[in-house]
Coordinates of C-alpha atoms and ligand atoms in Angstrom, one line a residue:
M1 CA -96.5 -19.9 -5.7
G2 CA -97.3 -23.0 -7.7
Q3 CA -97.8 -26.5 -6.2
T4 CA -96.1 -27.0 -2.8
A5 CA -95.4 -29.8 -0.4
S6 CA -96.1 -29.3 3.3
L7 CA -93.6 -30.3 5.9
Q8 CA -94.6 -30.3 9.5
V9 CA -91.8 -30.0 12.2
D10 CA -92.3 -29.3 15.8
G11 CA -95.9 -28.2 15.1
K12 CA -94.9 -25.7 12.5
I13 CA -95.8 -26.2 8.8
Y14 CA -93.4 -25.2 6.0
E15 CA -94.5 -24.9 2.4
L16 CA -91.9 -26.1 0.0
P17 CA -92.2 -25.4 -3.7
I18 CA -92.5 -28.4 -6.1
V19 CA -90.3 -28.0 -9.2
E20 CA -91.3 -29.8 -12.4
G21 CA -88.9 -31.0 -15.2
A22 CA -89.6 -31.0 -18.9
N23 CA -90.8 -34.6 -18.8
G24 CA -93.0 -34.2 -15.8
D25 CA -90.5 -35.4 -13.2
R26 CA -91.0 -33.6 -9.9
A27 CA -88.8 -32.5 -7.0
I28 CA -89.4 -30.7 -3.7
D29 CA -87.2 -27.6 -3.6
I30 CA -85.8 -27.6 -0.1
S31 CA -83.3 -24.8 -0.6
S32 CA -85.0 -22.4 1.9
L33 CA -85.4 -25.1 4.6
R34 CA -82.3 -24.4 6.5
R35 CA -83.0 -20.6 6.6
D36 CA -86.6 -21.1 7.6
A37 CA -86.5 -24.1 9.8
D38 CA -82.9 -24.6 10.7
L39 CA -83.0 -28.1 9.1
I40 CA -81.0 -29.7 6.4
T41 CA -82.0 -32.9 4.5
L42 CA -79.9 -36.0 4.8
D43 CA -79.5 -38.3 1.8
E44 CA -76.4 -40.4 2.0
G45 CA -75.1 -41.4 -1.4
Y46 CA -77.5 -38.8 -2.9
C47 CA -79.9 -41.6 -3.7
N48 CA -82.8 -39.2 -3.7
T49 CA -81.2 -35.8 -4.3
G50 CA -81.5 -33.6 -7.4
S51 CA -78.2 -31.7 -7.4
C52 CA -79.0 -29.4 -10.3
R53 CA -81.3 -28.5 -13.2
S54 CA -79.8 -29.7 -16.4
A55 CA -80.9 -29.6 -20.1
I56 CA -78.4 -32.1 -21.4
T57 CA -79.5 -35.7 -20.7
Y58 CA -82.7 -37.3 -19.5
I59 CA -83.1 -40.8 -17.9
D60 CA -86.3 -42.5 -16.9
G61 CA -84.8 -45.4 -14.9
E62 CA -88.2 -47.1 -14.4
K63 CA -88.9 -47.3 -18.1
G64 CA -85.3 -47.7 -19.3
I65 CA -85.3 -44.4 -21.3
L66 CA -82.2 -42.4 -22.1
C67 CA -82.3 -39.2 -24.3
H68 CA -79.6 -36.7 -25.1
R69 CA -81.0 -33.2 -25.7
G70 CA -84.4 -34.9 -26.2
I71 CA -83.3 -37.5 -28.7
P72 CA -83.6 -41.2 -27.7
I73 CA -80.3 -43.1 -27.5
E74 CA -81.7 -45.8 -29.8
E75 CA -82.1 -43.2 -32.6
L76 CA -78.6 -41.8 -32.1
A77 CA -77.1 -45.3 -32.0
E78 CA -78.8 -46.2 -35.3
H79 CA -78.4 -42.9 -37.3
S80 CA -75.7 -40.8 -35.7
D81 CA -72.1 -41.2 -34.8
F82 CA -69.9 -40.3 -31.8
I83 CA -68.8 -36.9 -33.1
E84 CA -72.2 -35.8 -34.1
T85 CA -73.7 -37.0 -30.8
A86 CA -70.8 -35.2 -29.0
F87 CA -71.7 -32.0 -30.8
L88 CA -75.4 -32.5 -29.9
I89 CA -74.5 -33.1 -26.2
I90 CA -72.2 -30.1 -26.0
Y91 CA -74.1 -27.6 -28.0
G92 CA -77.7 -28.7 -27.6
H93 CA -78.6 -29.3 -31.2
L94 CA -77.6 -31.5 -34.1
P95 CA -74.9 -29.8 -36.1
S96 CA -75.6 -28.3 -39.6
E97 CA -73.2 -29.5 -42.3
S98 CA -70.9 -26.5 -41.8
E99 CA -71.0 -26.8 -38.0
R100 CA -70.1 -30.4 -38.3
D101 CA -67.2 -29.6 -40.7
V102 CA -65.8 -27.0 -38.4
F103 CA -66.0 -29.3 -35.4
S104 CA -64.4 -32.2 -37.3
E105 CA -61.6 -29.9 -38.5
L106 CA -60.9 -28.6 -35.0
L107 CA -60.7 -32.2 -33.8
T108 CA -58.3 -33.1 -36.6
D109 CA -56.2 -30.0 -36.2
N110 CA -55.8 -30.5 -32.5
A111 CA -55.0 -34.2 -32.5
A112 CA -51.2 -34.1 -32.1
L113 CA -49.4 -33.6 -28.8
H114 CA -46.9 -30.8 -28.3
T115 CA -43.3 -32.2 -27.8
T116 CA -43.2 -30.9 -24.2
M117 CA -46.4 -32.9 -23.5
R118 CA -44.9 -36.1 -25.0
R119 CA -41.9 -35.8 -22.7
H120 CA -44.2 -36.3 -19.6
Y121 CA -44.7 -40.0 -20.5
A122 CA -41.1 -40.7 -19.6
A123 CA -41.8 -39.7 -16.0
F124 CA -44.4 -42.4 -15.3
P125 CA -43.2 -45.8 -13.9
E126 CA -43.7 -48.7 -16.3
R127 CA -46.5 -50.2 -14.3
A128 CA -48.5 -46.9 -14.0
H129 CA -52.2 -47.4 -14.5
P130 CA -53.4 -45.7 -17.7
M131 CA -56.1 -43.9 -15.8
A132 CA -53.4 -42.3 -13.6
I133 CA -51.6 -41.2 -16.7
L134 CA -54.7 -39.9 -18.4
S135 CA -55.8 -37.7 -15.5
A136 CA -52.3 -36.5 -14.9
M137 CA -51.8 -35.7 -18.6
I138 CA -55.0 -33.8 -18.9
N139 CA -53.9 -31.7 -16.0
A140 CA -50.5 -31.3 -17.6
L141 CA -52.3 -30.1 -20.7
S142 CA -54.1 -27.5 -18.7
A143 CA -50.6 -26.3 -17.5
H144 CA -49.5 -26.3 -21.2
D145 CA -52.6 -24.6 -22.8
R146 CA -53.8 -22.6 -19.8
P147 CA -57.4 -22.7 -21.0
K148 CA -59.1 -19.4 -20.0
I149 CA -62.7 -19.3 -21.1
D150 CA -64.9 -16.4 -20.1
P151 CA -68.6 -17.4 -19.5
G152 CA -70.4 -17.1 -22.8
D153 CA -67.2 -16.8 -24.9
D154 CA -68.3 -19.6 -27.3
A155 CA -65.4 -19.2 -29.8
T156 CA -62.8 -19.8 -27.1
F157 CA -64.8 -22.6 -25.5
E158 CA -65.2 -24.3 -28.9
K159 CA -61.4 -24.2 -29.4
Y160 CA -60.5 -25.7 -26.0
A161 CA -63.4 -28.2 -26.0
A162 CA -62.3 -29.6 -29.3
N163 CA -58.7 -29.6 -28.3
L164 CA -59.5 -31.6 -25.1
M165 CA -61.8 -34.1 -26.9
S166 CA -59.2 -34.7 -29.6
K167 CA -56.1 -34.9 -27.3
V168 CA -57.7 -37.2 -24.8
R169 CA -57.6 -39.9 -27.5
T170 CA -54.0 -39.1 -28.4
I171 CA -53.0 -39.1 -24.7
A172 CA -54.7 -42.5 -24.2
A173 CA -53.1 -44.1 -27.1
G174 CA -49.7 -42.7 -26.0
S175 CA -50.1 -44.1 -22.6
Y176 CA -50.6 -47.5 -24.1
K177 CA -47.6 -47.2 -26.4
T178 CA -45.4 -46.1 -23.5
S179 CA -46.6 -49.0 -21.3
I180 CA -45.5 -51.5 -24.0
G181 CA -42.3 -49.7 -24.8
Q182 CA -43.2 -48.7 -28.4
P183 CA -42.7 -45.2 -29.9
L184 CA -45.7 -42.8 -29.9
I185 CA -47.5 -42.8 -33.2
Y186 CA -48.6 -39.4 -34.7
P187 CA -52.3 -38.9 -35.6
R188 CA -53.1 -38.8 -39.3
S189 CA -55.2 -35.9 -40.7
D190 CA -57.0 -38.1 -43.2
L191 CA -58.5 -40.4 -40.6
L192 CA -61.8 -40.0 -38.7
Y193 CA -61.9 -39.9 -34.9
A194 CA -62.2 -43.6 -34.1
E195 CA -60.0 -44.6 -37.0
N196 CA -57.2 -42.3 -35.8
F197 CA -57.4 -43.8 -32.3
L198 CA -57.0 -47.3 -33.6
H199 CA -54.1 -46.1 -35.8
M200 CA -52.3 -44.5 -32.9
M201 CA -52.9 -47.6 -30.7
F202 CA -51.9 -50.3 -33.1
S203 CA -49.7 -48.9 -35.9
V204 CA -45.9 -49.2 -35.5
P205 CA -43.3 -47.1 -37.4
Y206 CA -42.6 -50.1 -39.7
H207 CA -46.2 -51.3 -40.1
E208 CA -49.4 -49.4 -40.7
Y209 CA -52.4 -50.9 -38.8
E210 CA -55.1 -52.2 -41.2
L211 CA -58.4 -50.5 -40.3
K212 CA -61.4 -52.8 -40.5
P213 CA -64.7 -50.9 -41.0
E214 CA -66.7 -53.1 -38.7
M215 CA -64.1 -52.5 -35.9
V216 CA -64.2 -48.7 -36.5
K217 CA -68.1 -48.8 -36.4
A218 CA -68.1 -50.8 -33.1
L219 CA -65.7 -48.4 -31.5
D220 CA -67.6 -45.4 -32.6
L221 CA -70.8 -46.9 -31.2
F222 CA -69.1 -47.8 -27.9
W223 CA -68.1 -44.2 -27.5
L224 CA -71.5 -42.9 -28.6
L225 CA -73.2 -45.0 -26.0
H226 CA -70.9 -43.7 -23.2
A227 CA -71.1 -40.0 -24.3
D228 CA -73.2 -38.8 -21.3
H229 CA -75.3 -40.2 -18.5
E230 CA -76.7 -37.4 -16.4
Q231 CA -75.5 -36.9 -12.8
N232 CA -73.4 -40.0 -12.3
C233 CA -70.4 -40.0 -10.0
S234 CA -67.8 -38.6 -12.4
T235 CA -70.1 -36.0 -14.0
S236 CA -71.2 -34.8 -10.6
T237 CA -67.5 -34.5 -9.8
V238 CA -66.9 -32.5 -12.9
R239 CA -69.8 -30.1 -11.9
M240 CA -68.5 -29.9 -8.4
V241 CA -65.1 -28.9 -9.5
A242 CA -66.5 -26.5 -12.2
S243 CA -68.7 -24.8 -9.5
G244 CA -65.5 -23.7 -7.8
E245 CA -64.5 -22.1 -11.1
A246 CA -61.7 -24.5 -12.0
N247 CA -60.9 -24.6 -15.7
L248 CA -62.4 -27.0 -18.2
Y249 CA -59.4 -29.4 -18.3
A250 CA -58.9 -29.5 -14.5
A251 CA -62.6 -30.4 -14.0
C252 CA -62.4 -33.1 -16.7
S253 CA -59.2 -34.5 -15.2
A254 CA -61.2 -34.8 -11.9
G255 CA -63.9 -36.6 -13.8
V256 CA -61.3 -39.2 -15.0
V257 CA -60.3 -40.0 -11.5
A258 CA -63.9 -40.3 -10.3
L259 CA -64.6 -42.7 -13.1
W260 CA -61.7 -45.0 -12.2
G261 CA -63.4 -47.0 -9.4
S262 CA -64.9 -50.4 -9.8
R263 CA -68.5 -49.3 -9.0
H264 CA -68.3 -46.8 -11.8
G265 CA -66.2 -46.9 -15.0
G266 CA -63.9 -49.6 -13.6
A267 CA -66.8 -52.0 -13.8
N268 CA -66.1 -52.8 -17.5
T269 CA -62.7 -54.2 -16.4
G270 CA -64.4 -56.0 -13.5
V271 CA -66.8 -57.8 -15.8
I272 CA -64.1 -59.3 -17.9
Q273 CA -62.0 -60.2 -14.8
M274 CA -65.1 -61.9 -13.3
L275 CA -65.7 -63.9 -16.5
Q276 CA -62.1 -64.9 -16.8
H277 CA -62.1 -66.0 -13.1
M278 CA -65.2 -68.1 -13.7
R279 CA -63.6 -69.8 -16.7
R280 CA -60.2 -70.3 -15.1
E281 CA -61.8 -71.7 -11.9
K282 CA -64.5 -73.6 -13.8
I283 CA -67.3 -71.9 -11.8
S284 CA -70.7 -72.3 -13.3
P285 CA -73.1 -69.3 -13.7
E286 CA -75.4 -71.0 -11.1
D287 CA -72.5 -71.3 -8.6
F288 CA -71.4 -67.8 -9.2
V289 CA -74.9 -66.4 -8.7
R290 CA -75.1 -68.4 -5.5
T291 CA -71.9 -66.8 -4.2
V292 CA -73.1 -63.3 -5.2
K293 CA -76.3 -63.9 -3.1
D294 CA -74.3 -65.1 -0.1
R295 CA -74.3 -62.1 2.3
S296 CA -70.9 -63.1 3.7
S297 CA -69.1 -63.1 0.3
S298 CA -69.3 -59.4 -0.7
V299 CA -68.9 -60.5 -4.3
R300 CA -71.1 -58.5 -6.8
L301 CA -72.2 -59.5 -10.2
M302 CA -70.2 -56.9 -12.1
G303 CA -72.1 -55.2 -14.9
F304 CA -75.4 -55.7 -13.1
G305 CA -77.4 -53.1 -11.2
H306 CA -77.6 -49.4 -11.5
R307 CA -78.5 -46.5 -9.2
V308 CA -81.1 -45.1 -11.7
Y309 CA -82.2 -47.9 -14.0
R310 CA -84.7 -50.3 -12.5
S311 CA -85.2 -52.0 -15.8
V312 CA -82.8 -52.9 -18.6
D313 CA -80.1 -50.2 -19.3
P314 CA -81.0 -49.3 -23.0
R315 CA -77.2 -49.0 -23.7
A316 CA -76.7 -52.7 -22.6
R317 CA -79.4 -53.9 -25.0
I318 CA -77.7 -52.1 -27.9
L319 CA -74.2 -53.2 -26.9
K320 CA -75.2 -56.8 -26.6
Q321 CA -76.4 -56.8 -30.2
A322 CA -73.3 -54.9 -31.3
A323 CA -71.0 -57.4 -29.5
E324 CA -72.7 -60.3 -31.3
D325 CA -72.6 -58.5 -34.7
L326 CA -68.9 -57.6 -34.3
L327 CA -67.8 -61.1 -33.4
A328 CA -69.9 -62.5 -36.3
A329 CA -68.3 -60.0 -38.7
L330 CA -64.8 -60.8 -37.6
D331 CA -65.7 -64.5 -37.5
V332 CA -64.4 -64.7 -33.9
V333 CA -65.8 -66.9 -31.2
D334 CA -65.3 -65.4 -27.7
P335 CA -66.1 -67.9 -25.0
L336 CA -66.5 -65.0 -22.6
L337 CA -69.5 -63.7 -24.6
E338 CA -71.2 -67.1 -24.3
L339 CA -70.4 -67.2 -20.6
A340 CA -71.8 -63.7 -20.2
Q341 CA -75.0 -64.6 -21.9
E342 CA -75.4 -67.7 -19.7
L343 CA -74.7 -65.7 -16.6
A344 CA -77.2 -63.0 -17.5
E345 CA -79.8 -65.7 -18.2
V346 CA -79.3 -67.3 -14.8
A347 CA -79.2 -64.0 -12.9
L348 CA -82.3 -62.5 -14.7
A349 CA -84.3 -65.6 -13.7
D350 CA -83.2 -65.5 -10.0
D351 CA -85.4 -64.0 -7.3
Y352 CA -82.5 -62.1 -5.7
F353 CA -82.1 -60.1 -8.9
I354 CA -85.8 -59.9 -9.8
E355 CA -86.7 -58.5 -6.3
R356 CA -83.9 -55.9 -6.4
R357 CA -84.6 -55.1 -10.0
L358 CA -81.0 -55.7 -11.1
Y359 CA -80.4 -55.8 -14.8
P360 CA -77.3 -55.8 -17.1
N361 CA -75.9 -52.3 -17.3
V362 CA -73.6 -50.7 -20.0
D363 CA -70.5 -52.4 -18.7
F364 CA -71.9 -56.0 -19.0
Y365 CA -71.2 -56.4 -22.7
S366 CA -68.9 -53.5 -23.5
G367 CA -65.8 -55.4 -22.5
I368 CA -66.5 -58.1 -25.1
I369 CA -66.4 -55.4 -27.8
L370 CA -63.2 -53.9 -26.5
R371 CA -61.6 -57.3 -26.3
A372 CA -62.5 -58.0 -30.0
L373 CA -60.9 -54.6 -30.9
G374 CA -57.7 -55.7 -29.2
I375 CA -57.9 -53.2 -26.4
P376 CA -55.9 -54.4 -23.4
L377 CA -57.9 -54.9 -20.1
N378 CA -56.2 -52.1 -18.2
M379 CA -57.3 -49.6 -21.0
F380 CA -61.0 -50.4 -20.7
T381 CA -61.8 -47.6 -18.3
V382 CA -59.7 -45.2 -20.3
M383 CA -61.9 -46.1 -23.3
F384 CA -65.0 -45.2 -21.2
A385 CA -63.3 -41.8 -20.3
I386 CA -62.7 -40.9 -23.9
G387 CA -66.3 -41.6 -24.6
R388 CA -67.6 -39.6 -21.6
M389 CA -65.6 -36.5 -22.5
P390 CA -68.5 -34.8 -24.4
G391 CA -70.8 -35.2 -21.3
W392 CA -68.2 -33.8 -18.9
I393 CA -67.5 -30.9 -21.3
A394 CA -71.2 -30.1 -21.7
N395 CA -71.8 -30.3 -17.9
W396 CA -68.8 -28.0 -17.3
R397 CA -70.2 -25.5 -19.8
E398 CA -73.7 -25.6 -18.2
I399 CA -72.2 -24.7 -14.8
H400 CA -69.7 -22.2 -16.3
N401 CA -72.3 -20.3 -18.4
N402 CA -75.0 -20.1 -15.7
P403 CA -74.8 -16.8 -13.9
K404 CA -76.8 -18.3 -11.0
T405 CA -74.2 -21.1 -10.3
R406 CA -73.2 -21.3 -6.7
I407 CA -70.3 -23.3 -5.4
Y408 CA -71.4 -26.9 -4.7
R409 CA -71.1 -27.3 -1.0
P410 CA -73.2 -30.1 0.6
R411 CA -73.8 -30.1 4.4
Q412 CA -73.4 -32.9 6.8
I413 CA -74.6 -34.2 10.1
Y414 CA -71.6 -34.3 12.5
T415 CA -71.3 -37.6 14.4
G416 CA -67.8 -37.1 16.0
E417 CA -66.6 -36.3 19.5
V418 CA -67.9 -33.1 21.2
G419 CA -66.7 -30.8 24.0
R420 CA -63.1 -32.0 24.0
S421 CA -60.1 -29.8 24.9
W422 CA -56.5 -29.9 23.7
R423 CA -54.1 -31.4 26.3
P424 CA -50.3 -31.3 26.4
I425 CA -48.6 -34.4 25.0
E426 CA -47.4 -35.7 28.4
E427 CA -51.0 -35.8 29.6
R428 CA -52.5 -37.8 26.7
Ligands
LIG1 C1 -74.1 -49.8 -9.8 C2 -74.2 -50.0 -8.3 C3 -73.0 -49.4 -7.7 C4 -75.4 -49.3 -7.8 O1 -75.4 -49.2 -6.5 P1 -76.6 -48.7 -5.6 O2 -77.6 -48.0 -6.3 O3 -76.0 -48.1 -4.4 O4 -77.3 -50.1 -5.2 P2 -77.2 -50.8 -3.8 O5 -75.8 -51.1 -3.5 O6 -78.0 -50.0 -2.9 O7 -77.9 -52.2 -4.1 C5 -79.3 -52.5 -3.8 C6 -79.3 -54.0 -3.5 O8 -79.0 -54.7 -4.6 C7 -77.7 -55.5 -4.3 N1 -76.9 -55.3 -5.5 C8 -76.7 -54.2 -6.3 N2 -75.9 -54.4 -7.3 C9 -75.6 -55.7 -7.2 C10 -74.7 -56.6 -8.0 N3 -74.1 -56.1 -9.1 N4 -74.5 -57.8 -7.6 C11 -75.2 -58.3 -6.5 N5 -76.0 -57.6 -5.7 C12 -76.2 -56.3 -6.1 C13 -77.1 -54.8 -3.1 O9 -76.3 -55.7 -2.4 C14 -78.3 -54.4 -2.4 O10 -78.9 -55.5 -1.7 P3 -79.6 -55.4 -0.3 O11 -80.8 -54.4 -0.5 O12 -80.0 -56.7 0.1 O13 -78.6 -54.8 0.6 C15 -74.3 -51.5 -7.9 O14 -75.5 -52.0 -8.6 C16 -73.1 -52.3 -8.3 O15 -72.1 -52.3 -7.5 N6 -73.0 -52.9 -9.5 C17 -71.9 -53.7 -9.9 C18 -70.8 -52.7 -10.5 C19 -71.3 -52.1 -11.8 O16 -71.6 -52.9 -12.7 N7 -71.2 -50.8 -11.9 C20 -71.4 -50.1 -13.2 C21 -72.6 -49.2 -13.1 S1 -73.0 -48.5 -14.7

């Protein structure tokens, strides 16, 4: 046995193996603890639990490092694009020219929705949240396609993975069109991934949307920066569902739902709502930070803090610059960007945030970019979901192809009533 950690309980010592990751990160393997010592570990919120071994994404939260398949996010943001990064995340290597062409072709060929799928939109109420539509439509797609992929069957996997990645964007644009009472717009085979999305969102039958290169670039970067992020809430959900052998689409649909909440993907909407509220109510950054610090208020500074990062989220740094560049290129002044910058300055100088090591995360500046692209607020988390699809797909594949995968089944410490008996209703 290599290095071990000793645990002493009731006078008995248990030797637990120490597992080391590729970058030297270490974990105590407690998988035999229950068998040997009749003990489980308790870690509410999984703050200190490694749930799996994964070769996809690496984060060093102390140093603010994020790498996909070993490549730093800064390099990908500068040199790559969303589709190439998606391929890297899913398949583990940068695509050759022919691999890239095949992948792009599959995405293009699978962009359009079958007519039966299009009919589903009509069943949603007008006020349905686009995240509800997205998760339901991905599940409907699984009913339609019935994706059956045997472990290791790469050709079938490639087909369904590309189909899902391509259609998620068509479904999202379709949900927006339905919500505003406009007809669905067909994808065009001559447009690239981000271009096609903007076309399906904003073209109307009597007027083709004019694509602006700087907007296409910003959207592509937004998606690239959201493509994967290790074992977050939604990705862990996808792995959990995949471990029970649910199909690829069903697992990703569960990921969409997990992403929805305001502490996760919903935070990008929360940031803009917070900034709009401050402007409307004329609340200064200093006053807002005071409210956040007030224990009785339960108000959080949205877009700040992260479970893993204890320094700046590298994605936030890139998005801040991208937001500034986009607004400058479009010659647009967004008062919310100015307010966000002031708010960040005040928070970053405040002891409360310094002591807790709370910094801007990916959601702090992303909403400014989405606003500049004309994306409505209730679609922000959907935009995140489109971007996160490669990560979910890669994580599903990792679980699915691993012959050692066991169903995810955490334990608990029971704190409820004990020793009760059933009583007839008249005696209760
Ligand atoms: C991301 C987030 C959920 C991480 O949660 P977490 O790891 O469980 O962190 P905790 O809730 O344990 O926070 C640790 C401390 O910092 C405080 N804190 C964390 N994020 C905060 C925020 N955004 N605003 C104000 N206080 C915050 C907590 O109140 C807690 O304070 P305490 O120790 O005095 O009780 C949390 O930082 C958050 O809610 N951020 C805002 C939502 C957001 O931007 N989410 C997107 C993440 S990418």
